[in-house]
Short mmCIF file of C-alpha atoms in Angstrom, two decimals:
data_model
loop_
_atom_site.label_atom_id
_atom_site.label_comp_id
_atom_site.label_asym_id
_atom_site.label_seq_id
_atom_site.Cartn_x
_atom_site.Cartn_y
_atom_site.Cartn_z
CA UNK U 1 0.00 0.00 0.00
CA UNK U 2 0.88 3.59 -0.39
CA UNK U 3 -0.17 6.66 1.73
CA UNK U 4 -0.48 9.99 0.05
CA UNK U 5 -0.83 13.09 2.24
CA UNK U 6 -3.60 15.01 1.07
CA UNK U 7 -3.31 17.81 3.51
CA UNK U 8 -4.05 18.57 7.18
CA UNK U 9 -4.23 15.09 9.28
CA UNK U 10 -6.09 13.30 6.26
CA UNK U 11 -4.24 11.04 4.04
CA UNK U 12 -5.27 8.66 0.97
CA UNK U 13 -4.45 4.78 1.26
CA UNK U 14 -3.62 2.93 -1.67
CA UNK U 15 -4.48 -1.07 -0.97
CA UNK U 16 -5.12 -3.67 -3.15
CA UNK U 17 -6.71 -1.18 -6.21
CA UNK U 18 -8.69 0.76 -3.33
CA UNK U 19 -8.82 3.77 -2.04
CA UNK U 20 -8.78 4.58 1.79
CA UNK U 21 -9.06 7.90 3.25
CA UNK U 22 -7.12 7.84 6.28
CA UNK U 23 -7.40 10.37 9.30
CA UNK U 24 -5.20 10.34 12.60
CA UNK U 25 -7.10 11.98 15.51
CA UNK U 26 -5.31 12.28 18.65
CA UNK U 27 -8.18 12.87 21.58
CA UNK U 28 -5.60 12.91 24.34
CA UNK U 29 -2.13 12.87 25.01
CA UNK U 30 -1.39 8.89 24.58
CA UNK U 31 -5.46 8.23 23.35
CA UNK U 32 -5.65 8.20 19.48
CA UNK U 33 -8.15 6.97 16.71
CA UNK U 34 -7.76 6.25 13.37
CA UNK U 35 -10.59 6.69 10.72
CA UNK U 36 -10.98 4.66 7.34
CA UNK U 37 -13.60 6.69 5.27
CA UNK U 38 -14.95 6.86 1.20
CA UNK U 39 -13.59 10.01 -0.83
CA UNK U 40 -16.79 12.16 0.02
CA UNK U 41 -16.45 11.33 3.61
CA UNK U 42 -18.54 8.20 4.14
CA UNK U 43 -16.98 6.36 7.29
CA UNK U 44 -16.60 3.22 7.05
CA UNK U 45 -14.67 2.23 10.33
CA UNK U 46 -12.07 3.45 13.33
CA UNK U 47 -9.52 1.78 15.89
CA UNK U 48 -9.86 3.56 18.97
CA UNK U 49 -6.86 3.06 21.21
CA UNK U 50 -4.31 4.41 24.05
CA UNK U 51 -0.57 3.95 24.09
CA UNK U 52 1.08 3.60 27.65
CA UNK U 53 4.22 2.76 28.80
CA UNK U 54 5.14 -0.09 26.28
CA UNK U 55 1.05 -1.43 26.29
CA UNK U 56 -1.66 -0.83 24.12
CA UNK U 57 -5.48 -0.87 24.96
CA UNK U 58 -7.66 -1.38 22.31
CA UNK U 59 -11.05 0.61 23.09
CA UNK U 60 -12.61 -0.32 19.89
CA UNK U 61 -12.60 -1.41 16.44
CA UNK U 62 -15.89 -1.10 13.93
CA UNK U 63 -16.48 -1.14 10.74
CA UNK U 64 -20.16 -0.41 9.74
CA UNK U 65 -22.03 -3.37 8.31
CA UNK U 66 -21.72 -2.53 4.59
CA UNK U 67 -17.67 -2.46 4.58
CA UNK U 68 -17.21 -6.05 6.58
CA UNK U 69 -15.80 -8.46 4.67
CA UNK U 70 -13.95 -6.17 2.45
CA UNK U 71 -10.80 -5.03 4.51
CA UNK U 72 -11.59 -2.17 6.22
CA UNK U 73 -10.82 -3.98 9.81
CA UNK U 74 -7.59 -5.44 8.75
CA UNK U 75 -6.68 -2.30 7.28
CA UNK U 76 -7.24 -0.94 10.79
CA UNK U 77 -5.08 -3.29 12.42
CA UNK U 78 -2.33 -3.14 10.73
CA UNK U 79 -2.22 0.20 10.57
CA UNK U 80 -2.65 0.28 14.37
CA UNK U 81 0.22 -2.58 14.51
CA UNK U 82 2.12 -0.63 12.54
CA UNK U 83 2.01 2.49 15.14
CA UNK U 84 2.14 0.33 18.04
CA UNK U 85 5.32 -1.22 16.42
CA UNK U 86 6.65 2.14 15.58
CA UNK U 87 6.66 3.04 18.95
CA UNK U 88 8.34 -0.14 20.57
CA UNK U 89 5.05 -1.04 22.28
CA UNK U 90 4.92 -4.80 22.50
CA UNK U 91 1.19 -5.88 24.37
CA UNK U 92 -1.74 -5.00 23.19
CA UNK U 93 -4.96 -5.91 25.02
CA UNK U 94 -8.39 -5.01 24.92
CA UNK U 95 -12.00 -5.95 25.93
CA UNK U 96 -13.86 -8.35 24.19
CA UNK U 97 -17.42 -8.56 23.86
CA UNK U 98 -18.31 -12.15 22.95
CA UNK U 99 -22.06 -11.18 21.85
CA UNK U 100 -20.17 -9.68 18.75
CA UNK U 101 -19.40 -13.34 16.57
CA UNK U 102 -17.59 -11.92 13.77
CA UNK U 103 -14.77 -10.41 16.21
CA UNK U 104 -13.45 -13.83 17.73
CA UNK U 105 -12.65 -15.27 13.80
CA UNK U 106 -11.08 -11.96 12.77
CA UNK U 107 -8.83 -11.57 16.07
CA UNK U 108 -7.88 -15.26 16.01
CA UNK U 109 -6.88 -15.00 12.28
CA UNK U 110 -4.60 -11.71 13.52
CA UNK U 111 -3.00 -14.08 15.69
CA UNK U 112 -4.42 -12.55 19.54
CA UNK U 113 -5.78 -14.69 22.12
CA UNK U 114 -8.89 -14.86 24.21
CA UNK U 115 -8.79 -14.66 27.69
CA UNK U 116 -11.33 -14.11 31.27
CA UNK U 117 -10.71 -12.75 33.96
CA UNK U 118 -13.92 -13.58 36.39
CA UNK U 119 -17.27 -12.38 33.87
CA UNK U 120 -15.08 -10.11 31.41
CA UNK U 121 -12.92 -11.61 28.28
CA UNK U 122 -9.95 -9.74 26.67
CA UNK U 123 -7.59 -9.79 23.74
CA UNK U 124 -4.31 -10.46 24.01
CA UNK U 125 -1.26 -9.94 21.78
CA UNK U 126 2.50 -9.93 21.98
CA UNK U 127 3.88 -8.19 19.11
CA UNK U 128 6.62 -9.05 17.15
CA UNK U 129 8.26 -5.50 16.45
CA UNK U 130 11.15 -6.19 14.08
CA UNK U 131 8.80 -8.88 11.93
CA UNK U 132 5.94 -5.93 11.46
CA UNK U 133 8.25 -3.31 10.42
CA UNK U 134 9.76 -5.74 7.97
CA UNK U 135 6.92 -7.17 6.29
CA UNK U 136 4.41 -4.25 6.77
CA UNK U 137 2.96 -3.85 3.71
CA UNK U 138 2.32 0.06 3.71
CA UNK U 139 4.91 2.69 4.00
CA UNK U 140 3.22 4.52 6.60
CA UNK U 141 5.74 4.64 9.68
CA UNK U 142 7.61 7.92 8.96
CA UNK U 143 4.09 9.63 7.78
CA UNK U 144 2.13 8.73 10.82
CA UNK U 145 4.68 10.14 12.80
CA UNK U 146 4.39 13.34 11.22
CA UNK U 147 0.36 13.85 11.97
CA UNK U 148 0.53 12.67 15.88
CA UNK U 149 3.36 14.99 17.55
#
């Protein structure tokens, strides 16, 4: 994939003959969200997420019911991978709602576990830093760091 700046903190995504319009929002210091949307500003999904001390907590990740099934979460992921990497942060966690069937199949095929602690459940990922900046398929690292000082 490619990322072309197109001004302010919005960017275009180039994936597999798509087009993603990509916007960094940073809502706090270490609390960001990243935004996949269609050229005229249809949103079609956002990683919602906080960066602390080596860990990442995933608040949420949607995509709205039209855009499943067409890579608009995985583009999310690896995107927020990518940042996580960036930054040397190796967990990432997050609360998982079981109710929600099509989340266990896509965060099992990007490799996180499943586990409870009394009623709750949780992801859980160790990241492998020097194998995502290697393979990552976008050339995003330098650019993102741009739009979130």
């Amino acid at each position: 994939g490619i990322l072309r700046d197109i001004g302010g903190n919005m960017k275009v995504l180039e994936k597999n003959n798509l087009e993603f319009y990509f916007q960094v929002n940073r809502i706090e210091d270490d609390f960001f969200q990243f935004c996949l949307e269609k050229e005229h500003g249809e949103h079609m999904g956002a990683i919602s997420f906080k960066i602390h001390q080596g860990k990442a907590w995933i608040y949420s990740i949607a995509t709205k019911p039209e855009f499943q099934h067409k890579g608009v979460g995985q583009t999310l992921i690896d995107l927020f991978e990518c940042y996580c990497a960036n930054r040397r942060c190796y967990i990432v966690e997050g609360k998982y709602m079981p109710s929600n069937e099509s989340a266990l199949p896509f965060y099992q095929k990007n490799g996180y576990d499943i586990y409870r602690d009394g009623y709750d459940q949780f992801i859980y990922k160790r990241l492998n830093i020097k194998k995502i900046l290697n393979n990552f398929k976008f050339d995003i690292v330098d650019n993102l760091e741009l739009y979130t000082l």
